[in-house]
């Protein structure tokens, strides 16, 4: 099986299905996009996968091979990450590392490694409050990689960014996908086309299209049509 498989995943709020019977299969070693317009149920789906909220019904299974240390399974960057702006980038990653169980020495060395990976080495002594949106997202990605997760889940990592920040984060994701599997949500098809191999399109809580992006592009020729249909 893939890294995560869901069957009939459903979340109901006040009698309405925010996520409505979704079957997902997230493969290892690829980048997968969860695409859908505002309110489609992307965040709700990711929150169930990460265990932040419980599903109303349906099942989520994880690959048995990685169940030895479940904490290492997923790294998650929520849509609106909160940072301690008065800390420097380095302090923030060291603090996060210690929260994840590393010793101070281990956290320091991991922080050097991760801040270099996300291109923040030169800014690591600056306060996070002075970081641009793109730098904050890259710091958040570094934080979610602390425990070397099998799967990195990013909820709309570029939607709130200006063009420069957006480009920085997309390029970083392209680098990261060589090292870890990525699942990210977006409402922009172009972002998915640029970096993903697999795509799941959801609308009003239901899965409407899924599969290999290249095959879908061939099949639909003008892929944007499947997002714009009401
Ligand atoms: P966006 O791109 O705007 O973040 P999304 O695809 O992530 O959208 P969700 O945030 O998952 O969508 O929301 C899906 C639906 O579920 C929406 O109609 C939303 O109002 C509803 N919803 C989400 N969380 C709750 C909640 N805690 N209580 C009630 N309704 C909720």
mmCIF file of C-alpha atoms and ligand atoms in Angstrom:
data_model
loop_
_atom_site.group_PDB
_atom_site.id
_atom_site.type_symbol
_atom_site.label_atom_id
_atom_site.label_comp_id
_atom_site.label_asym_id
_atom_site.label_seq_id
_atom_site.Cartn_x
_atom_site.Cartn_y
_atom_site.Cartn_z
ATOM 1 C CA UNK A 1 0.000 0.000 0.000
ATOM 2 C CA UNK A 2 0.969 3.659 -0.127
ATOM 3 C CA UNK A 3 1.833 5.813 2.846
ATOM 4 C CA UNK A 4 -1.775 6.578 3.713
ATOM 5 C CA UNK A 5 -5.012 5.062 2.554
ATOM 6 C CA UNK A 6 -8.453 6.310 3.501
ATOM 7 C CA UNK A 7 -11.767 4.650 2.874
ATOM 8 C CA UNK A 8 -15.006 6.595 3.081
ATOM 9 C CA UNK A 9 -13.382 9.402 5.079
ATOM 10 C CA UNK A 10 -16.135 11.694 6.306
ATOM 11 C CA UNK A 11 -16.384 14.691 8.623
ATOM 12 C CA UNK A 12 -19.766 16.095 9.494
ATOM 13 C CA UNK A 13 -20.336 19.509 11.060
ATOM 14 C CA UNK A 14 -23.850 20.455 12.107
ATOM 15 C CA UNK A 15 -25.405 17.828 9.871
ATOM 16 C CA UNK A 16 -23.395 18.835 6.782
ATOM 17 C CA UNK A 17 -20.554 16.751 5.363
ATOM 18 C CA UNK A 18 -17.470 18.979 5.083
ATOM 19 C CA UNK A 19 -15.680 15.864 3.811
ATOM 20 C CA UNK A 20 -17.933 13.303 2.260
ATOM 21 C CA UNK A 21 -16.740 9.716 1.844
ATOM 22 C CA UNK A 22 -13.286 10.340 0.409
ATOM 23 C CA UNK A 23 -11.028 7.437 -0.650
ATOM 24 C CA UNK A 24 -7.416 8.578 -0.891
ATOM 25 C CA UNK A 25 -4.234 6.669 -1.507
ATOM 26 C CA UNK A 26 -1.068 8.647 -0.897
ATOM 27 C CA UNK A 27 1.938 7.036 -2.543
ATOM 28 C CA UNK A 28 5.478 6.966 -1.253
ATOM 29 C CA UNK A 29 8.201 8.919 -3.067
ATOM 30 C CA UNK A 30 5.926 11.262 -4.967
ATOM 31 C CA UNK A 31 4.408 14.691 -4.529
ATOM 32 C CA UNK A 32 0.629 14.638 -4.270
ATOM 33 C CA UNK A 33 -1.666 17.647 -4.514
ATOM 34 C CA UNK A 34 -5.046 17.947 -2.866
ATOM 35 C CA UNK A 35 -6.702 20.515 -5.081
ATOM 36 C CA UNK A 36 -9.996 22.260 -4.584
ATOM 37 C CA UNK A 37 -11.671 25.647 -4.279
ATOM 38 C CA UNK A 38 -12.251 27.440 -0.971
ATOM 39 C CA UNK A 39 -14.401 25.426 1.386
ATOM 40 C CA UNK A 40 -13.889 22.180 -0.579
ATOM 41 C CA UNK A 41 -12.751 20.331 2.544
ATOM 42 C CA UNK A 42 -8.965 20.340 2.077
ATOM 43 C CA UNK A 43 -7.995 21.489 5.569
ATOM 44 C CA UNK A 44 -10.569 19.222 7.172
ATOM 45 C CA UNK A 45 -9.140 16.258 5.239
ATOM 46 C CA UNK A 46 -5.547 17.070 6.204
ATOM 47 C CA UNK A 47 -6.527 17.596 9.834
ATOM 48 C CA UNK A 48 -8.023 14.110 9.891
ATOM 49 C CA UNK A 49 -4.917 12.588 8.271
ATOM 50 C CA UNK A 50 -2.679 14.211 10.859
ATOM 51 C CA UNK A 51 -4.952 13.246 13.736
ATOM 52 C CA UNK A 52 -5.749 16.822 14.766
ATOM 53 C CA UNK A 53 -9.430 16.042 14.443
ATOM 54 C CA UNK A 54 -11.309 12.747 14.415
ATOM 55 C CA UNK A 55 -13.238 11.537 11.411
ATOM 56 C CA UNK A 56 -16.992 11.184 11.841
ATOM 57 C CA UNK A 57 -16.767 7.939 9.856
ATOM 58 C CA UNK A 58 -14.441 6.080 7.514
ATOM 59 C CA UNK A 59 -10.968 4.699 8.082
ATOM 60 C CA UNK A 60 -7.391 5.909 7.752
ATOM 61 C CA UNK A 61 -4.599 3.309 7.437
ATOM 62 C CA UNK A 62 -0.877 3.890 7.537
ATOM 63 C CA UNK A 63 1.873 1.707 6.144
ATOM 64 C CA UNK A 64 2.830 -0.882 8.783
ATOM 65 C CA UNK A 65 6.513 -0.550 7.927
ATOM 66 C CA UNK A 66 6.666 2.858 9.572
ATOM 67 C CA UNK A 67 4.581 2.197 12.623
ATOM 68 C CA UNK A 68 7.588 1.574 14.895
ATOM 69 C CA UNK A 69 7.767 5.243 15.739
ATOM 70 C CA UNK A 70 4.497 6.824 14.713
ATOM 71 C CA UNK A 71 5.728 10.304 15.596
ATOM 72 C CA UNK A 72 8.155 10.091 12.671
ATOM 73 C CA UNK A 73 5.397 9.445 10.213
ATOM 74 C CA UNK A 74 4.074 12.899 9.406
ATOM 75 C CA UNK A 75 5.429 16.442 9.460
ATOM 76 C CA UNK A 76 2.608 18.991 9.228
ATOM 77 C CA UNK A 77 2.611 22.672 8.406
ATOM 78 C CA UNK A 78 -0.865 24.113 8.962
ATOM 79 C CA UNK A 79 -2.365 26.800 6.754
ATOM 80 C CA UNK A 80 -1.798 29.583 9.264
ATOM 81 C CA UNK A 81 1.284 28.622 11.281
ATOM 82 C CA UNK A 82 1.948 30.621 14.447
ATOM 83 C CA UNK A 83 5.491 31.655 15.264
ATOM 84 C CA UNK A 84 7.123 33.239 18.282
ATOM 85 C CA UNK A 85 8.200 36.398 16.464
ATOM 86 C CA UNK A 86 10.548 37.509 19.228
ATOM 87 C CA UNK A 87 12.721 34.418 18.719
ATOM 88 C CA UNK A 88 15.364 34.225 16.026
ATOM 89 C CA UNK A 89 14.866 31.609 13.321
ATOM 90 C CA UNK A 90 17.589 29.526 14.899
ATOM 91 C CA UNK A 91 16.140 29.788 18.400
ATOM 92 C CA UNK A 92 12.767 28.790 17.047
ATOM 93 C CA UNK A 93 14.066 25.613 15.384
ATOM 94 C CA UNK A 94 16.185 24.684 18.408
ATOM 95 C CA UNK A 95 13.172 25.224 20.678
ATOM 96 C CA UNK A 96 11.003 23.111 18.368
ATOM 97 C CA UNK A 97 13.697 20.418 18.255
ATOM 98 C CA UNK A 98 13.821 20.240 22.034
ATOM 99 C CA UNK A 99 10.026 20.000 22.146
ATOM 100 C CA UNK A 100 10.369 17.073 19.717
ATOM 101 C CA UNK A 101 12.696 15.346 22.205
ATOM 102 C CA UNK A 102 16.148 16.300 20.927
ATOM 103 C CA UNK A 103 18.909 17.349 23.315
ATOM 104 C CA UNK A 104 20.076 20.951 22.989
ATOM 105 C CA UNK A 105 23.198 19.782 21.137
ATOM 106 C CA UNK A 106 21.201 17.617 18.748
ATOM 107 C CA UNK A 107 18.682 20.428 18.206
ATOM 108 C CA UNK A 108 21.490 22.876 17.403
ATOM 109 C CA UNK A 109 23.011 20.594 14.824
ATOM 110 C CA UNK A 110 19.611 19.743 13.317
ATOM 111 C CA UNK A 111 18.792 23.444 13.206
ATOM 112 C CA UNK A 112 21.950 24.190 11.196
ATOM 113 C CA UNK A 113 21.128 21.404 8.786
ATOM 114 C CA UNK A 114 17.470 22.376 8.335
ATOM 115 C CA UNK A 115 17.985 26.131 8.099
ATOM 116 C CA UNK A 116 20.555 25.504 5.400
ATOM 117 C CA UNK A 117 18.158 23.180 3.574
ATOM 118 C CA UNK A 118 15.414 25.836 3.515
ATOM 119 C CA UNK A 119 17.838 28.641 2.591
ATOM 120 C CA UNK A 120 17.682 30.544 5.882
ATOM 121 C CA UNK A 121 21.255 30.114 7.145
ATOM 122 C CA UNK A 122 22.107 33.752 6.591
ATOM 123 C CA UNK A 123 18.971 34.930 8.369
ATOM 124 C CA UNK A 124 19.042 32.539 11.284
ATOM 125 C CA UNK A 125 20.133 35.177 13.817
ATOM 126 C CA UNK A 126 17.316 37.549 12.807
ATOM 127 C CA UNK A 127 14.027 37.729 14.673
ATOM 128 C CA UNK A 128 11.193 35.837 13.019
ATOM 129 C CA UNK A 129 8.962 38.944 13.275
ATOM 130 C CA UNK A 130 11.189 40.523 10.596
ATOM 131 C CA UNK A 131 10.887 37.579 8.203
ATOM 132 C CA UNK A 132 8.894 37.884 4.975
ATOM 133 C CA UNK A 133 5.901 35.601 4.409
ATOM 134 C CA UNK A 134 8.016 33.269 2.260
ATOM 135 C CA UNK A 135 10.772 33.092 4.891
ATOM 136 C CA UNK A 136 8.207 32.254 7.577
ATOM 137 C CA UNK A 137 6.788 29.461 5.441
ATOM 138 C CA UNK A 138 10.282 28.083 4.862
ATOM 139 C CA UNK A 139 10.934 28.261 8.616
ATOM 140 C CA UNK A 140 7.669 26.401 9.189
ATOM 141 C CA UNK A 141 8.764 23.750 6.699
ATOM 142 C CA UNK A 142 12.095 23.404 8.529
ATOM 143 C CA UNK A 143 10.193 22.962 11.778
ATOM 144 C CA UNK A 144 7.949 20.282 10.301
ATOM 145 C CA UNK A 145 11.017 18.356 9.096
ATOM 146 C CA UNK A 146 12.678 18.197 12.526
ATOM 147 C CA UNK A 147 11.790 14.585 13.159
ATOM 148 C CA UNK A 148 12.622 13.464 9.579
ATOM 149 C CA UNK A 149 9.064 12.494 8.704
ATOM 150 C CA UNK A 150 8.187 10.005 5.978
ATOM 151 C CA UNK A 151 5.495 12.336 4.704
ATOM 152 C CA UNK A 152 5.439 16.120 4.738
ATOM 153 C CA UNK A 153 1.926 17.568 4.701
ATOM 154 C CA UNK A 154 1.576 21.257 3.839
ATOM 155 C CA UNK A 155 -1.768 23.029 3.963
ATOM 156 C CA UNK A 156 -1.876 25.748 1.281
ATOM 157 C CA UNK A 157 1.815 26.560 1.705
ATOM 158 C CA UNK A 158 1.888 29.261 -0.975
ATOM 159 C CA UNK A 159 -1.602 30.743 -1.097
ATOM 160 C CA UNK A 160 -0.928 33.701 1.188
ATOM 161 C CA UNK A 161 2.429 34.610 -0.363
ATOM 162 C CA UNK A 162 3.549 37.301 -2.773
ATOM 163 C CA UNK A 163 5.078 36.115 -6.092
ATOM 164 C CA UNK A 164 8.639 36.046 -4.725
ATOM 165 C CA UNK A 165 7.713 34.100 -1.598
ATOM 166 C CA UNK A 166 5.580 31.780 -3.666
ATOM 167 C CA UNK A 167 8.458 31.009 -6.030
ATOM 168 C CA UNK A 168 10.878 30.441 -3.103
ATOM 169 C CA UNK A 169 8.553 27.969 -1.434
ATOM 170 C CA UNK A 170 7.694 26.111 -4.661
ATOM 171 C CA UNK A 171 11.402 25.759 -5.484
ATOM 172 C CA UNK A 172 12.049 24.486 -1.959
ATOM 173 C CA UNK A 173 9.262 21.933 -2.335
ATOM 174 C CA UNK A 174 10.846 20.736 -5.595
ATOM 175 C CA UNK A 175 14.108 20.142 -3.719
ATOM 176 C CA UNK A 176 12.398 18.486 -0.774
ATOM 177 C CA UNK A 177 10.417 16.048 -2.840
ATOM 178 C CA UNK A 178 13.700 14.337 -3.736
ATOM 179 C CA UNK A 179 14.085 13.479 -0.046
ATOM 180 C CA UNK A 180 10.589 13.001 1.308
ATOM 181 C CA UNK A 181 7.068 12.333 0.125
ATOM 182 C CA UNK A 182 4.896 15.463 0.059
ATOM 183 C CA UNK A 183 1.156 15.987 0.234
ATOM 184 C CA UNK A 184 0.021 19.579 -0.111
ATOM 185 C CA UNK A 185 -3.241 21.371 -0.589
ATOM 186 C CA UNK A 186 -3.812 24.206 -3.009
ATOM 187 C CA UNK A 187 -6.565 25.879 -4.968
ATOM 188 C CA UNK A 188 -4.200 26.645 -7.865
ATOM 189 C CA UNK A 189 -3.941 23.922 -10.475
ATOM 190 C CA UNK A 190 -0.747 25.391 -11.875
ATOM 191 C CA UNK A 191 1.106 24.797 -8.578
ATOM 192 C CA UNK A 192 0.089 21.164 -8.632
ATOM 193 C CA UNK A 193 1.098 20.809 -12.275
ATOM 194 C CA UNK A 194 4.480 22.332 -11.575
ATOM 195 C CA UNK A 195 5.598 20.014 -8.813
ATOM 196 C CA UNK A 196 3.291 17.029 -8.411
ATOM 197 C CA UNK A 197 2.939 13.632 -9.930
ATOM 198 C CA UNK A 198 -0.401 12.744 -8.359
ATOM 199 C CA UNK A 199 -3.507 14.805 -7.850
ATOM 200 C CA UNK A 200 -6.784 14.509 -5.958
ATOM 201 C CA UNK A 201 -9.402 17.106 -6.783
ATOM 202 C CA UNK A 202 -12.140 17.672 -4.249
ATOM 203 C CA UNK A 203 -15.205 19.811 -4.441
ATOM 204 C CA UNK A 204 -17.893 20.267 -1.789
ATOM 205 C CA UNK A 205 -16.269 17.490 0.232
ATOM 206 C CA UNK A 206 -16.305 14.907 -2.539
ATOM 207 C CA UNK A 207 -13.469 13.504 -4.592
ATOM 208 C CA UNK A 208 -14.211 14.309 -8.212
ATOM 209 C CA UNK A 209 -10.992 13.459 -10.065
ATOM 210 C CA UNK A 210 -7.881 11.569 -9.032
ATOM 211 C CA UNK A 211 -4.812 10.080 -10.584
ATOM 212 C CA UNK A 212 -1.523 10.591 -12.322
ATOM 213 C CA UNK A 213 -1.239 14.223 -13.377
ATOM 214 C CA UNK A 214 0.371 13.546 -16.760
ATOM 215 C CA UNK A 215 -2.318 11.023 -17.648
ATOM 216 C CA UNK A 216 -5.042 13.426 -16.580
ATOM 217 C CA UNK A 217 -3.505 16.237 -18.607
ATOM 218 C CA UNK A 218 -3.479 13.964 -21.643
ATOM 219 C CA UNK A 219 -7.045 12.894 -21.038
ATOM 220 C CA UNK A 220 -8.495 16.337 -20.454
ATOM 221 C CA UNK A 221 -6.071 18.319 -22.629
ATOM 222 C CA UNK A 222 -7.168 21.560 -20.974
ATOM 223 C CA UNK A 223 -7.077 20.549 -17.337
ATOM 224 C CA UNK A 224 -8.391 23.866 -16.024
ATOM 225 C CA UNK A 225 -11.857 22.914 -17.223
ATOM 226 C CA UNK A 226 -12.293 20.484 -14.392
ATOM 227 C CA UNK A 227 -11.881 23.140 -11.752
ATOM 228 C CA UNK A 228 -14.090 25.737 -13.311
ATOM 229 C CA UNK A 229 -17.169 23.599 -13.711
ATOM 230 C CA UNK A 230 -19.846 24.388 -11.150
HETATM 231 P P1 LIG B 1 -9.986 26.947 2.282
HETATM 232 O O1 LIG B 1 -9.254 26.869 0.977
HETATM 233 O O2 LIG B 1 -10.902 28.123 2.349
HETATM 234 O O3 LIG B 1 -9.093 26.782 3.461
HETATM 235 P P2 LIG B 1 -10.796 24.162 2.543
HETATM 236 O O4 LIG B 1 -10.917 23.411 1.263
HETATM 237 O O5 LIG B 1 -9.572 23.939 3.349
HETATM 238 O O6 LIG B 1 -11.005 25.698 2.262
HETATM 239 P P3 LIG B 1 -12.221 23.440 4.928
HETATM 240 O O7 LIG B 1 -11.580 24.471 5.778
HETATM 241 O O8 LIG B 1 -11.831 22.034 5.128
HETATM 242 O O9 LIG B 1 -12.083 23.804 3.381
HETATM 243 O O10 LIG B 1 -13.798 23.580 5.142
HETATM 244 C C1 LIG B 1 -14.743 22.722 4.486
HETATM 245 C C2 LIG B 1 -16.139 23.078 4.982
HETATM 246 O O11 LIG B 1 -16.277 22.680 6.344
HETATM 247 C C3 LIG B 1 -16.435 24.558 4.925
HETATM 248 O O12 LIG B 1 -17.779 24.713 4.532
HETATM 249 C C4 LIG B 1 -16.227 25.012 6.357
HETATM 250 O O13 LIG B 1 -17.043 26.106 6.658
HETATM 251 C C5 LIG B 1 -16.652 23.785 7.149
HETATM 252 N N1 LIG B 1 -15.926 23.690 8.436
HETATM 253 C C6 LIG B 1 -14.606 23.499 8.582
HETATM 254 N N2 LIG B 1 -14.285 23.436 9.893
HETATM 255 C C7 LIG B 1 -15.451 23.590 10.583
HETATM 256 C C8 LIG B 1 -15.786 23.621 11.973
HETATM 257 N N3 LIG B 1 -14.855 23.476 12.917
HETATM 258 N N4 LIG B 1 -17.072 23.788 12.316
HETATM 259 C C9 LIG B 1 -18.053 23.924 11.362
HETATM 260 N N5 LIG B 1 -17.795 23.900 10.030
HETATM 261 C C10 LIG B 1 -16.514 23.750 9.637
#
